C-alpha positions as a printed Julia matrix, in Angstrom:
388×3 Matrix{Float64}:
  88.16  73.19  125.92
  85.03  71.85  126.14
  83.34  68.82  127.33
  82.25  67.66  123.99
  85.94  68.13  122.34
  86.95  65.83  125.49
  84.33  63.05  124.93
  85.23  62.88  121.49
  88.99  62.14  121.84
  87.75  59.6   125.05
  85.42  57.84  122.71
  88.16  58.15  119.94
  90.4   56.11  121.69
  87.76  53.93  123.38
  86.83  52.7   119.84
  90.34  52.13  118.54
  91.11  49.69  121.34
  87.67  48.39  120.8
  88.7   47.64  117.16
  91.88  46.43  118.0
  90.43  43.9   120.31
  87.66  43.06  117.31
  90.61  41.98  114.83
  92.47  39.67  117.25
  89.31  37.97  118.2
  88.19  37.27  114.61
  90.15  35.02  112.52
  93.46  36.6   110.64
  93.62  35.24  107.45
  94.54  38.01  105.05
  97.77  39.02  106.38
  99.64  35.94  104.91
 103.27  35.61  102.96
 102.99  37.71   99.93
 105.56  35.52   97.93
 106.51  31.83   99.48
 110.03  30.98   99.66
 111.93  29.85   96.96
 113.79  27.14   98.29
 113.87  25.75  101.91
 115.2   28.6   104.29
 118.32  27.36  106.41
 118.23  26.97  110.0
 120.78  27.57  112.75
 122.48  23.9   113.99
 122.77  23.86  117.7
 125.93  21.95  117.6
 128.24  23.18  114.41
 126.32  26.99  114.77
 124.26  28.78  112.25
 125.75  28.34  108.63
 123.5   30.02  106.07
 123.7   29.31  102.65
 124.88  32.05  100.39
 125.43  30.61   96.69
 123.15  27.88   95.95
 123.93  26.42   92.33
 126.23  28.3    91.44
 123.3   31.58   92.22
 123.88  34.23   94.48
 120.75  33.64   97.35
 119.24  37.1    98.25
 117.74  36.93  101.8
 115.18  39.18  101.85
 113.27  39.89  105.66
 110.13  41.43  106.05
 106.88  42.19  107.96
 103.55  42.42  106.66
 102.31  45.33  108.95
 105.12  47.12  108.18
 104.76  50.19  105.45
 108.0   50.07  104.19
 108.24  46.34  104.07
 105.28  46.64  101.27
 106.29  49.72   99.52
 109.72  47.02   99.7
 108.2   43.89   98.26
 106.81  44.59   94.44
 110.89  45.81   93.92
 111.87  42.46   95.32
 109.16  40.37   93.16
 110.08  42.23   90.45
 114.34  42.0    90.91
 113.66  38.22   90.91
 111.81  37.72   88.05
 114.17  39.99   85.78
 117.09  37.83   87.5
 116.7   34.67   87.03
 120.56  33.38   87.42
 119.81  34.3    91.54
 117.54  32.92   94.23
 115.29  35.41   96.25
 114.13  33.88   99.64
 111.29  36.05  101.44
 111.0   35.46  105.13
 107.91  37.34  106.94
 109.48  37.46  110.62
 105.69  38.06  111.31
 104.79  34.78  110.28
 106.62  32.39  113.02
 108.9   32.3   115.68
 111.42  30.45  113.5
 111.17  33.16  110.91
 112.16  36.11  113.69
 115.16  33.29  115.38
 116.3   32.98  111.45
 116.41  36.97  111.11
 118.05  37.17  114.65
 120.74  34.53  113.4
 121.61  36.23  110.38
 122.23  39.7   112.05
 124.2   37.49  114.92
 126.22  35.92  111.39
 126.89  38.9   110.03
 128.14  40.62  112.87
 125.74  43.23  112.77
 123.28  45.15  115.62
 120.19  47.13  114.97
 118.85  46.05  111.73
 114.99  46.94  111.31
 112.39  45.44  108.46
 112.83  45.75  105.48
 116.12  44.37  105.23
 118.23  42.34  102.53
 121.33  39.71  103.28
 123.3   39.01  100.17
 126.67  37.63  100.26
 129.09  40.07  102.36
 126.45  43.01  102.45
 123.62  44.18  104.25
 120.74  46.47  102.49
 118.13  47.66  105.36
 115.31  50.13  104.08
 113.49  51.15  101.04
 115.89  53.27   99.27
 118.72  51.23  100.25
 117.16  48.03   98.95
 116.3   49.68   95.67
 119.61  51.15   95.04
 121.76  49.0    96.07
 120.88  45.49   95.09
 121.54  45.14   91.88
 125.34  46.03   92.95
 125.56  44.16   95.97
 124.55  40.86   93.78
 127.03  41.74   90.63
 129.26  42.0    93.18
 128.53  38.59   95.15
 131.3   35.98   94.69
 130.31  32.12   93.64
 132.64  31.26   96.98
 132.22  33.63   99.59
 134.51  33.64  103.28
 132.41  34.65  106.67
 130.78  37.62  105.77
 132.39  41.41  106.9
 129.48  42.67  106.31
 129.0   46.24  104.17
 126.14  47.46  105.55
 123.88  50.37  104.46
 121.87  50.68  107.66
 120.28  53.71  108.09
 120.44  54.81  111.84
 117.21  53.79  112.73
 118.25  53.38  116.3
 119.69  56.36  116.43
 116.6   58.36  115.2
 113.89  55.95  116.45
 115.3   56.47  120.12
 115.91  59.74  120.95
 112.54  60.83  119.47
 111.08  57.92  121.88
 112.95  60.12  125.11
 112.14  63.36  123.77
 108.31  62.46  123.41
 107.97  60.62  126.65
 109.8   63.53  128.05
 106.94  66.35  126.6
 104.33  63.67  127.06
 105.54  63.2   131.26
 104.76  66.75  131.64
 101.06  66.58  131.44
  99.14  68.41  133.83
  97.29  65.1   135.29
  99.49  63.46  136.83
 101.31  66.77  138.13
  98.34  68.15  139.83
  97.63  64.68  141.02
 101.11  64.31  142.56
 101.02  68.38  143.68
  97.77  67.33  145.49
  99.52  64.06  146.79
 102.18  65.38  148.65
 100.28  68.56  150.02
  98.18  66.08  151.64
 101.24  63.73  153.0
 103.38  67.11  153.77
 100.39  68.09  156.5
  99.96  64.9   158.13
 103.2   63.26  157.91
 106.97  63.24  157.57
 109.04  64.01  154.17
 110.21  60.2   154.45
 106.62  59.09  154.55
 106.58  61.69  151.39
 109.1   59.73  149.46
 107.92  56.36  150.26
 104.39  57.13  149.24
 104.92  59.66  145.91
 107.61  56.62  145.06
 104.65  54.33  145.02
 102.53  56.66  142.99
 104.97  57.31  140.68
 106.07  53.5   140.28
 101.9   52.76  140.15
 102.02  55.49  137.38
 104.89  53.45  135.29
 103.49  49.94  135.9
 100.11  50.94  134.22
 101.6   52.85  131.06
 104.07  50.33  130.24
 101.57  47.1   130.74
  99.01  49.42  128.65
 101.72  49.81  125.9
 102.75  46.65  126.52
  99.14  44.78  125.57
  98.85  47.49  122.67
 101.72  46.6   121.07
 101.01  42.94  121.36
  97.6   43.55  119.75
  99.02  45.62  116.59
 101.3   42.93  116.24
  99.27  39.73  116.33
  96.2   40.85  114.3
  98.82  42.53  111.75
  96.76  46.05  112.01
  99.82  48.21  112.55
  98.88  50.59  109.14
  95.32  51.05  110.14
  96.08  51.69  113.91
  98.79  54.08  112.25
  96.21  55.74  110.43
  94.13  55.78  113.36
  96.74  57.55  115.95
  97.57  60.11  113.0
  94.41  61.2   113.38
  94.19  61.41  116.86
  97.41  63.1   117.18
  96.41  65.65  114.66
  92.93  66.18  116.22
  94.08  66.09  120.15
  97.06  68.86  119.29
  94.92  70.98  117.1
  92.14  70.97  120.03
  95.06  71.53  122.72
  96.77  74.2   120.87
  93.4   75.71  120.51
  92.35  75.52  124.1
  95.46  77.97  124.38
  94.54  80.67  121.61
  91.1   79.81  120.87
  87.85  81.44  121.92
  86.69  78.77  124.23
  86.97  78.64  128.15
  90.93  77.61  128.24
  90.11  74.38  129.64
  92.4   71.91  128.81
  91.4   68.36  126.96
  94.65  67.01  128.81
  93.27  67.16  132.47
  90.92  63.89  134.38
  87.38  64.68  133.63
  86.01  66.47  137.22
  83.38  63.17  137.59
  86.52  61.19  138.26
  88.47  63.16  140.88
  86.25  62.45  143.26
  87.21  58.55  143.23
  90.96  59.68  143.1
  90.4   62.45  145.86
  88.92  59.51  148.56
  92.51  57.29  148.03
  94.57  60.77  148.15
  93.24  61.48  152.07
  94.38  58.06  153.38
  97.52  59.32  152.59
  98.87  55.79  152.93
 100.87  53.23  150.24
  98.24  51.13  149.65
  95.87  54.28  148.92
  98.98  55.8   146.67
  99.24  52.82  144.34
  95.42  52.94  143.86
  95.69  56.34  143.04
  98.49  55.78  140.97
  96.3   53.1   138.78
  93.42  55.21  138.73
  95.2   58.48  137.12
  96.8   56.08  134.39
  93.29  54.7   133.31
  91.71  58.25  133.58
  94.65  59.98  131.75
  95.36  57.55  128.99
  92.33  58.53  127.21
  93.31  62.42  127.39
  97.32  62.55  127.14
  97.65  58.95  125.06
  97.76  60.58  121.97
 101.85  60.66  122.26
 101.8   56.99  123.14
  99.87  55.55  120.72
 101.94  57.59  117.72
 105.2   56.42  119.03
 103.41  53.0   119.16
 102.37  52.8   116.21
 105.81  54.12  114.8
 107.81  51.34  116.94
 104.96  48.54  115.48
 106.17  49.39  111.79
 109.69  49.33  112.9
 109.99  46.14  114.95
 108.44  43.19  116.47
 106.41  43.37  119.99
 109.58  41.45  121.73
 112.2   44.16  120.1
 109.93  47.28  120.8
 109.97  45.97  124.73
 113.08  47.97  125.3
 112.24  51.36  123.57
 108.61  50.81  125.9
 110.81  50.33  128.94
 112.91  53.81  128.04
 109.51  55.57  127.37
 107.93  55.03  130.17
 110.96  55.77  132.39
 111.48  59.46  130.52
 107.33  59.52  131.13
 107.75  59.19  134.73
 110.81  60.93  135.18
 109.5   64.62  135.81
 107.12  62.92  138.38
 110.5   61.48  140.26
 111.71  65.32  139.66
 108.9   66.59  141.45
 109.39  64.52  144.24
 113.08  64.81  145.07
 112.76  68.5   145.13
 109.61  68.44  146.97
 111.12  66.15  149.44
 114.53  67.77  150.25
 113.41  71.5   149.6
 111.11  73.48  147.48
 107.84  74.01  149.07
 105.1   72.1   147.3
 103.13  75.11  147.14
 105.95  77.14  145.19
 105.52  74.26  142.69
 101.95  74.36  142.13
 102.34  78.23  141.43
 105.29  77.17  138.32
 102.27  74.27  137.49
  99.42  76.85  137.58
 101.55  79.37  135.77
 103.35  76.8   132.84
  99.75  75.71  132.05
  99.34  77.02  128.87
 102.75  76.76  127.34
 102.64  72.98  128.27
  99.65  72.78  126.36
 100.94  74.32  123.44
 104.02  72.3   123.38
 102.06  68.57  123.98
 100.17  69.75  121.02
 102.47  70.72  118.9
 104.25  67.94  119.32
 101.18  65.59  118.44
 100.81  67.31  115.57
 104.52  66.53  114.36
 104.59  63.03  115.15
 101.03  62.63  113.46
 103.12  64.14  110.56
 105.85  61.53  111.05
 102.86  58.34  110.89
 101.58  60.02  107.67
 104.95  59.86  106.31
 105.45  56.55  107.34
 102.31  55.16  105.7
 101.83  56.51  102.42
């Protein structure tokens, strides 16, 4: 593809994070509460252990959890404001676990009280049952309070939680899995150990491709990391959403096309040729030092091309869950994203000639491309979805 399609999706991305940075610099002031509490939220006792209250007055107390830069949470919220103004015999408490780090302890209590594990935002506690998700919410609220006893034992919670963990992680693996097999870092690696191979032994190999490759994982994740953070904080989740949608849609479409199109079959997803020179010079000293340099310097110069995976799933986690509960989904990411690199390496080391691999690289160019696009292109499907 050419060099223009390439500067685009660089500059794309340069002015997201740009943005991004913009927002948590300036004020935040329009991503308050939507509705403020009806009555004082309860608080876990450190002594006699978290005790909230469900019937207050004789009223069934609807607990009702929810994030402001979540989608869901606001498609969520009119239902709720409306529910509690048609019902006035129950209290409706609305806790943005966005707003303060009490808020997110309270949530974290109440799925600790009610015995249950993954529960994402939107989510509703109301006497022994547990609503979590649009749909859910919507249908099943007006039953779960009919059905809400004035004197209530320790919850057994029935809970309609969809399997969010259950669909949110496996598409996490099987996209840091398709995004790990991106031609930059291979080649880099490839290039890597052909160097180490003629001047060294296969245990000076491992040692330095391990560095690389742990270089390599230590960049992505901090990068996600900060990312995440910054969606978070300046409560721009939707627009970076809209944002990586677009970029997914544009960087597959231009990948797919580098494949079938008319242009020269140059991929987008490859380190611009004015930067290999910088990550050639570390390559030849062949040393540790010089391999966790490199390692550094193909993160910064691939995020730009290949981070059109990452910042979808991002921005899917961000709607999902907080910064501190997307932490573990990052740390699975980034493992799958490295783990054809530690591949590579362990059957470089103990057996397959490194040049028999750079033949299957050379040869599996173009259906790699096709496949990192297409899956772009779905999970720039998935954000729209998610949004709207």
């Amino acid at each position: 593809m050419t060099g223009k399609n390439r500067t685009f999706l660089q500059g794309l991305a340069f002015l997201v994070l740009l943005l991004s940075l913009s927002v948590v610099i300036s004020p935040v002031t329009a991503q308050e509460s939507p509705a403020p509490p009806s009555s004082r939220i309860p608080s876990a006792d450190a002594e006699t252990g978290f005790a909230p209250v469900l019937v207050q007055d004789g009223k069934p107390v609807v607990y009702f959890f929810f994030n402001t830069n979540c989608g869901e949470c606001l498609k969520t919220l009119p239902f709720i404001e409306e529910f509690a103004a048609s019902h006035p015999e129950v209290v409706v408490r609305y806790i943005d676990v966005r707003e303060s780090d009490e808020n997110l302890a309270l949530f974290k209590a109440f799925k600790e009280y009610y015995g249950a594990g993954f529960v994402p935002v939107p989510s509703v506690f109301v006497g022994t049952v547990i609503l979590s998700g649009t749909e859910d919410i919507t249908g099943g609220l007006g039953d779960a309070v009919n059905g809400t006893l004035t004197t209530l034992p320790t919850p057994v919670p029935v809970s309609n939680i969809p399997e969010a963990a259950e669909l949110t992680l496996p598409l996490v693996i099987a996209a840091a899995l398709v995004d790990g097999i991106n031609p930059c870092a291979f080649s880099v690696l490839i290039f890597l150990l052909v160097t180490i191979v003629s001047l060294e032994s296969r245990r000076k190999m491992l040692a330095v491709g391990s560095v690389f490759i742990c270089a390599v994982f230590t960049f992505y994740f901090l990068s996600g990391l900060g990312l995440f953070a910054v969606i978070q904080s300046a409560g721009i989740s939707r627009f970076i959403s809209v944002i990586a949608a677009i970029v997914a849609f544009a960087a597959g479409t231009i990948s797919i096309l580098s494949v079938f199109g008319r242009g020269n079959g140059q991929s987008i997803l490859s380190i611009p040729e004015s930067r290999k020179g910088v990550i050639n010079r570390y390559i030849r000293k062949a040393s540790i030092p010089g391999a966790f340099i490199v390692g550094i310097l193909v993160g910064m110069f691939e995020l730009p091309c290949t981070g059109g995976i990452y910042l979808a799933i991002l921005s899917l986690l961000s709607n999902r869950m907080t910064a501190v509960e997307g932490i573990p989904y990052l740390l699975v990411y980034n493992f799958f994203f490295v783990l054809p690199l530690i591949v590579i390496l362990g059957i470089c080391t103990y057996g397959l000639p490194v040049e028999r691999l750079e033949e299957w690289r050379t040869g599996s160019r173009k259906a790699v491309r096709v496949i990192m696009g297409a899956v772009m292109i779905f999970l720039g499907a998935i954000l729209i979805l998610e949004i709207i």
